[in-house]
PDB file of C-alpha atoms in Angstrom:
ATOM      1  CA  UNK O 305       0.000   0.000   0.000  1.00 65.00           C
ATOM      2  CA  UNK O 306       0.993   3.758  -0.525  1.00 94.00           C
ATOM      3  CA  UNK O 307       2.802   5.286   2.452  1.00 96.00           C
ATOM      4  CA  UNK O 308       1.356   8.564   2.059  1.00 97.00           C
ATOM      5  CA  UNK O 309      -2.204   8.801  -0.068  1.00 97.00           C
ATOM      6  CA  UNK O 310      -2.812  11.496  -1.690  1.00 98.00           C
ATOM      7  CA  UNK O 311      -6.810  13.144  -2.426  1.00 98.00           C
ATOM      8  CA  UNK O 312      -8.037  16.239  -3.892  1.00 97.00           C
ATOM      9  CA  UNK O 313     -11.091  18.260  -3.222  1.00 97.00           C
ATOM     10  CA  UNK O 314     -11.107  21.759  -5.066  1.00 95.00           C
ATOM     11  CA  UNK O 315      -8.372  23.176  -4.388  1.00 97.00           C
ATOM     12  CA  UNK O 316      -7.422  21.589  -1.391  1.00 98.00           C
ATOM     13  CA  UNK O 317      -4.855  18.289  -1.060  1.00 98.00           C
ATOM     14  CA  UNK O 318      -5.461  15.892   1.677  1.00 98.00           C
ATOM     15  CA  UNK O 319      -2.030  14.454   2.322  1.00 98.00           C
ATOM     16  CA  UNK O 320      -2.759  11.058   4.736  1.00 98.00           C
ATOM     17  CA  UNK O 321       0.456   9.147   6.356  1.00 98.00           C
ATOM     18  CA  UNK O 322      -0.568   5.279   5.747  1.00 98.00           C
ATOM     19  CA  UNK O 323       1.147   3.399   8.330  1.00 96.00           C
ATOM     20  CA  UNK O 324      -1.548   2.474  10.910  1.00 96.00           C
ATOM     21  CA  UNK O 325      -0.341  -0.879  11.777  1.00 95.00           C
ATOM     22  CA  UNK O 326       2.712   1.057  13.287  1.00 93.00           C
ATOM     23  CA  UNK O 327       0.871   4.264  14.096  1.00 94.00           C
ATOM     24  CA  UNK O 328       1.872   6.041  11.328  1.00 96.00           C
ATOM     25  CA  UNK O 329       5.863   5.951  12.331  1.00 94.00           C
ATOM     26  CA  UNK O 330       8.348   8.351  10.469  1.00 94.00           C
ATOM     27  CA  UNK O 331      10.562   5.347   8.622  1.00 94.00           C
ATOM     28  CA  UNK O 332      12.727   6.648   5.954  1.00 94.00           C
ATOM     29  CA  UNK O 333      10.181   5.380   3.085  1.00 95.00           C
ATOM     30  CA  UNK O 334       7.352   7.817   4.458  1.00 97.00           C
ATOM     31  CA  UNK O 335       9.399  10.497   5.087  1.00 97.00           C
ATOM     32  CA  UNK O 336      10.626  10.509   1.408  1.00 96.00           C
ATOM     33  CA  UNK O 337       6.886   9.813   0.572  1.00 97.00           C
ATOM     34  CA  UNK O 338       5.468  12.831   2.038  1.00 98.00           C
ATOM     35  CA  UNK O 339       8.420  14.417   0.919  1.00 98.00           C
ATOM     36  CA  UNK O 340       7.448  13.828  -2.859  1.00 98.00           C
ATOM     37  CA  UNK O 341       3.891  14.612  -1.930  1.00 98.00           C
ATOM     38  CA  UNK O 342       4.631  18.431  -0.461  1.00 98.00           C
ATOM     39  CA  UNK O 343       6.425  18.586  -3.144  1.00 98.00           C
ATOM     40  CA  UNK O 344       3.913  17.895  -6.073  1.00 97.00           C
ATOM     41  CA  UNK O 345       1.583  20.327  -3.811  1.00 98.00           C
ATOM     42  CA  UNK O 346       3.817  23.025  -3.865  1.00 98.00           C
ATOM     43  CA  UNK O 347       4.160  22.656  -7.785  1.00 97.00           C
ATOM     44  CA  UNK O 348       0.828  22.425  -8.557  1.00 98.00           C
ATOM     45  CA  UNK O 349      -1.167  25.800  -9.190  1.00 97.00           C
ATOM     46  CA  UNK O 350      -4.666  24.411  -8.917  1.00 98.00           C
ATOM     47  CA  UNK O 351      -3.654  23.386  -4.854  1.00 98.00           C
ATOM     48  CA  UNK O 352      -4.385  25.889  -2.518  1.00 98.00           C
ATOM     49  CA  UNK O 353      -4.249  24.399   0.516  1.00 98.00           C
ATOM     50  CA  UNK O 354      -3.010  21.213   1.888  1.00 98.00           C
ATOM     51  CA  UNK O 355      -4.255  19.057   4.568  1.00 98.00           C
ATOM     52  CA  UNK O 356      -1.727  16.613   6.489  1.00 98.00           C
ATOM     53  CA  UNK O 357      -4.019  13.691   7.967  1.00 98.00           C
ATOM     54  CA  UNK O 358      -3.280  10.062   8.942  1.00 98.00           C
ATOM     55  CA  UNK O 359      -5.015   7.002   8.742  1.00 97.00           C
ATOM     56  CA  UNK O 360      -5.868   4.545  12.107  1.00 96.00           C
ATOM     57  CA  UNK O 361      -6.248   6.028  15.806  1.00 94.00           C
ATOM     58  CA  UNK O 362      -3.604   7.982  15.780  1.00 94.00           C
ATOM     59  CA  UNK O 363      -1.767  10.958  13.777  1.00 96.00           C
ATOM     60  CA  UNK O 364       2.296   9.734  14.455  1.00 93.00           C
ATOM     61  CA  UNK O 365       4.099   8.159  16.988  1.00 92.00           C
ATOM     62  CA  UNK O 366       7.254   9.684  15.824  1.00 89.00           C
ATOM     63  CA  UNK O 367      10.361   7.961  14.855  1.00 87.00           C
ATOM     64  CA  UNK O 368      10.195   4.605  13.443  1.00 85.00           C
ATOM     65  CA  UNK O 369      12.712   3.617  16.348  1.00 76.00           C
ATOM     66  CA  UNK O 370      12.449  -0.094  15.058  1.00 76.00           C
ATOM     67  CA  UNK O 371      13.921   1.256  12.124  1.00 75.00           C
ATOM     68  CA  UNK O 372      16.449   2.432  13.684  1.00 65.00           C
ATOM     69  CA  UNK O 373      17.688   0.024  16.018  1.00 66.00           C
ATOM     70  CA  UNK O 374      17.835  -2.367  12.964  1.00 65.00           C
ATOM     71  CA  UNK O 375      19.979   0.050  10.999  1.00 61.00           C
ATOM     72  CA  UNK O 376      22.122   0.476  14.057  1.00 60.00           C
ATOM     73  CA  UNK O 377      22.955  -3.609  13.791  1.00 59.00           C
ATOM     74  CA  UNK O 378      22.759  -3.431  10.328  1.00 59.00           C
ATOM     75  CA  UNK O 379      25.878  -1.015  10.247  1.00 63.00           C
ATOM     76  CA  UNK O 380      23.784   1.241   7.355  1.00 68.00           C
ATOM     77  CA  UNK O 381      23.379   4.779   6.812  1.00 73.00           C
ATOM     78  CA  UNK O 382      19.168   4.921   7.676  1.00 72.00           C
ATOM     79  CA  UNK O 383      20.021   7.391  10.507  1.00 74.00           C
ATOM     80  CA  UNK O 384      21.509   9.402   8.616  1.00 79.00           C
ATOM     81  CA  UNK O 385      19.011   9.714   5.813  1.00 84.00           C
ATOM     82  CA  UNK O 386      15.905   9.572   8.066  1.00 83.00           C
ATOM     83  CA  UNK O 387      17.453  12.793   9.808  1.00 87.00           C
ATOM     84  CA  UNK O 388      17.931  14.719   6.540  1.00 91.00           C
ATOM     85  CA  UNK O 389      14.669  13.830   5.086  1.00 93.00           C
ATOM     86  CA  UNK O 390      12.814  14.570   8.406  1.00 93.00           C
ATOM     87  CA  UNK O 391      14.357  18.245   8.655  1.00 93.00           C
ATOM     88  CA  UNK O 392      13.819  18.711   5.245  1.00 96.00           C
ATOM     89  CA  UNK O 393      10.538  17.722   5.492  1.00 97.00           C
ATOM     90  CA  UNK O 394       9.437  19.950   8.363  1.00 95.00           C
ATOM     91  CA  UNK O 395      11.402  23.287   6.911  1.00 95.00           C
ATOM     92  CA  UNK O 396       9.040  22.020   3.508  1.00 98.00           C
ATOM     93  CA  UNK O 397       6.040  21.899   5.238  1.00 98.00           C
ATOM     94  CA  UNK O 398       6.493  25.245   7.214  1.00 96.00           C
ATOM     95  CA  UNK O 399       7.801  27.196   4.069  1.00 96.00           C
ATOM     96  CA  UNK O 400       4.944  25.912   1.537  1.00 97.00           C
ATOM     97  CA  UNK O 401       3.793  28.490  -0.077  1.00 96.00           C
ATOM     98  CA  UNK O 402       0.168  27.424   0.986  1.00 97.00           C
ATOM     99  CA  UNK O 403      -2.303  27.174   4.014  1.00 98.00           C
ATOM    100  CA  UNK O 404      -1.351  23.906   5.907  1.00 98.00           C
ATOM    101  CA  UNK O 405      -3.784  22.345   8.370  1.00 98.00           C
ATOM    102  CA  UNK O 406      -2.909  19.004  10.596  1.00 98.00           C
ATOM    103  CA  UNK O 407      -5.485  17.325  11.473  1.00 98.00           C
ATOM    104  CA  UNK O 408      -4.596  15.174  14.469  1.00 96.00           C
ATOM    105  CA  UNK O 409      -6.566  12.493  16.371  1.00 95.00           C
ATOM    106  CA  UNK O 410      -5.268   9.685  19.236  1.00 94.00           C
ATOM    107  CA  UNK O 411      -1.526  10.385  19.753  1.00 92.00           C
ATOM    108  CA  UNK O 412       0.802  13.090  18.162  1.00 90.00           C
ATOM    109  CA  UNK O 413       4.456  12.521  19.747  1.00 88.00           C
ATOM    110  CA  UNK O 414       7.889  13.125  19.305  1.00 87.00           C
ATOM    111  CA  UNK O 415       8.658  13.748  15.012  1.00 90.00           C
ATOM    112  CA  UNK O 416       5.319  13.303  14.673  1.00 93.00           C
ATOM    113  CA  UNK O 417       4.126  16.517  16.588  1.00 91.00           C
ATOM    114  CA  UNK O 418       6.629  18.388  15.034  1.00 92.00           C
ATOM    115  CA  UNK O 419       5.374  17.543  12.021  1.00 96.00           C
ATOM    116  CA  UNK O 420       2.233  19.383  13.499  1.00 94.00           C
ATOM    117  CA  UNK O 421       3.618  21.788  14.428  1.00 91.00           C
ATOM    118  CA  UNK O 422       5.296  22.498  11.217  1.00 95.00           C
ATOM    119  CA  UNK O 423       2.111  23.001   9.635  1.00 97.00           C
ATOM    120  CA  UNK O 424       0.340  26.716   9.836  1.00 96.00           C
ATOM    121  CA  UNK O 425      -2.750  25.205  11.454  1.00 96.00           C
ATOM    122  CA  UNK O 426      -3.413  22.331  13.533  1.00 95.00           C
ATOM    123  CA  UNK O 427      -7.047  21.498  14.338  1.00 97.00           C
ATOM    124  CA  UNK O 428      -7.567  18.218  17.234  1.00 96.00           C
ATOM    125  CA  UNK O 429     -10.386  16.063  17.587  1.00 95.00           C
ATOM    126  CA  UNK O 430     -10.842  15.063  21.682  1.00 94.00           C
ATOM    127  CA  UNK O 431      -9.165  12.459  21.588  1.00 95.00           C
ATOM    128  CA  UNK O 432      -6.120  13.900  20.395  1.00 95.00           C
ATOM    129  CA  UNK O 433      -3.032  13.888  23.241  1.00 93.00           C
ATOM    130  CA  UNK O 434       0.235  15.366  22.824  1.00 88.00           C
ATOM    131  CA  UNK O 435       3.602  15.093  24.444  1.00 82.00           C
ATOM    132  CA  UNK O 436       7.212  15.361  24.032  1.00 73.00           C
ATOM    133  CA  UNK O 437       8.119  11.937  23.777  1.00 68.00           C
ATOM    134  CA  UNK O 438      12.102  12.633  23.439  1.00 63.00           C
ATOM    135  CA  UNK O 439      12.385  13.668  26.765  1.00 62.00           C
ATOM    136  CA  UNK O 440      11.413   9.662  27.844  1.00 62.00           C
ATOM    137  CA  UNK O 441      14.618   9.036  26.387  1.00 60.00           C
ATOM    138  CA  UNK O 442      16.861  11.416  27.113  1.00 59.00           C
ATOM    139  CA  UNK O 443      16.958  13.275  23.720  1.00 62.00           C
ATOM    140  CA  UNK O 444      16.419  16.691  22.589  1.00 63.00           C
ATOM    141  CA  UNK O 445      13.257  17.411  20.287  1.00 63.00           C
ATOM    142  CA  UNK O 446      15.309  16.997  17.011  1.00 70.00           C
ATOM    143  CA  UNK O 447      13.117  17.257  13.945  1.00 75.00           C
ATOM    144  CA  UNK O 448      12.377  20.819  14.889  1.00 72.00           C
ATOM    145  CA  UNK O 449      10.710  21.308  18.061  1.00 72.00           C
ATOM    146  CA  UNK O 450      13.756  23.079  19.272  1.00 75.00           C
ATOM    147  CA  UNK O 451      12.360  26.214  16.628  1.00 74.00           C
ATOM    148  CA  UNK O 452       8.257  25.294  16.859  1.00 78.00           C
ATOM    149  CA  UNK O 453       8.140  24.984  20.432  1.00 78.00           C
ATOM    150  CA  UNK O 454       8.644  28.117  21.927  1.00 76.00           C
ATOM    151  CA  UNK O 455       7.264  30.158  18.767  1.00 85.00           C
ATOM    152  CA  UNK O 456       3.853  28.389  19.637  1.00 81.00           C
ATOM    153  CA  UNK O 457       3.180  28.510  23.279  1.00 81.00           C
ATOM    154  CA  UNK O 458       6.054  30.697  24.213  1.00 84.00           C
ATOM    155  CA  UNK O 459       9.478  29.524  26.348  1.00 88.00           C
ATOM    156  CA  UNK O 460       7.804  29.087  29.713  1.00 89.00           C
ATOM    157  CA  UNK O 461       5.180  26.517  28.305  1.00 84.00           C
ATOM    158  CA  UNK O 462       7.838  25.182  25.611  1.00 84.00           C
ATOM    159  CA  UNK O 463      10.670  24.260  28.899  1.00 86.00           C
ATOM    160  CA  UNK O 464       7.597  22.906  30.636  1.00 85.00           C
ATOM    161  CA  UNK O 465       6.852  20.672  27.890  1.00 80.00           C
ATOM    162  CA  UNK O 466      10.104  19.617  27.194  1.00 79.00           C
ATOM    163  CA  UNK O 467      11.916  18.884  30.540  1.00 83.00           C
ATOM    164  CA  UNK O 468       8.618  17.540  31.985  1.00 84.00           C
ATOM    165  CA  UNK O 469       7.448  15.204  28.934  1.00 81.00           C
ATOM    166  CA  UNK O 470       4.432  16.112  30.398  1.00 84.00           C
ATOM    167  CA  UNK O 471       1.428  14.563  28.887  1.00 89.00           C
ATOM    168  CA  UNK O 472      -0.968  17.185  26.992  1.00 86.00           C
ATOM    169  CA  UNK O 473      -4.536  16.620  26.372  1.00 94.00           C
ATOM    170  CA  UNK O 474      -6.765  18.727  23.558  1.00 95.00           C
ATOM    171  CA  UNK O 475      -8.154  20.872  25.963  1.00 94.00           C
ATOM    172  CA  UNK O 476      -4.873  21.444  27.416  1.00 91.00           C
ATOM    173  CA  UNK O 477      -3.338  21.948  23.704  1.00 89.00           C
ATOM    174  CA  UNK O 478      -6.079  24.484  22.867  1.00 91.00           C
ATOM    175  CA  UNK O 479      -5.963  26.387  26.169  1.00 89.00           C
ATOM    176  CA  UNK O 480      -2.231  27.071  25.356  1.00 84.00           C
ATOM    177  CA  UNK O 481      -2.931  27.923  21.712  1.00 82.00           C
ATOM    178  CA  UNK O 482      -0.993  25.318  20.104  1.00 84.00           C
ATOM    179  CA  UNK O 483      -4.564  23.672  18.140  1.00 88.00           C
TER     180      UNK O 483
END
């Protein structure tokens, strides 16, 4: 199956990360997917707005860690190209010349909620729940929450949610502005 489907209403693209059975983790394959897909967005006039969604319960888990701990034994250069596609990804998203809305539902972590972030708009059903999964493991938020966070909710909220990995729900999200 496609990685990232791709659906057109008017002039709006609905961009949907297809990995459900691994709740929609960021392996190298979809990152390059969605890559290609921003990109035909961008390049096509009769787009005017572009919708990043994801199929199953939940928007992304993040990293495809599995991924990575095989490449890791595997002695291959995956880490390296999953970290230049994911920045390149994000700055793509946030400098597309168009609207971008996330739509997020179930979980939104790590990558995968800067990814959100990244996007001009981020709308959440109730379900939604947010948190800054790199702190679990000791690591800084490296796909661009470093930049997003504090533009969104300001520094005090942005060292809150880093350094506690605190666990966000929608209403918390909204109430600090960040959906």
């Amino acid at each position: 199956s496609e990685l990232a489907l791709v659906a057109d209403d008017g002039g709006v693209r609905t961009i949907t990360l297809n990995r459900p059975e691994r709740r929609n983790a960021l392996n190298v394959a979809l990152l390059e997917a969605l890559r290609a897909a921003v990109a035909d967005a961008a390049a096509d006039a009769s787009i005017r707005a572009v919708v990043l969604a994801a199929a199953g319960k939940g928007f992304c888990a993040g990293a495809d860690v599995t991924e990575w701990s095989e490449a890791v034994d595997g002695g291959d250069d995956t880490g390296i190209r999953w970290e230049r596609n994911a920045h390149a990804l994000m700055q793509e998203v946030h400098d597309l010349p168009k609207p971008t809305v996330a739509v997020l539902q179930g979980a939104a972590v790590g990558a995968g909620l800067d990814l959100a972030w990244a996007c001009d708009f981020r709308v959440a059903s109730e379900d939604a729940v947010f948190f800054c999964a790199y702190t679990w493991v000791g690591y800084n938020p490296d796909a661009g929450g470093t930049w997003f966070y504090p533009r969104l909710m300001g520094l005090e909220a942005a060292k809150r949610f880093v350094y506690t990995g605190e666990r966000w729900d929608a209403a918390t999200a909204k109430q600090r502005g960040l959906v």
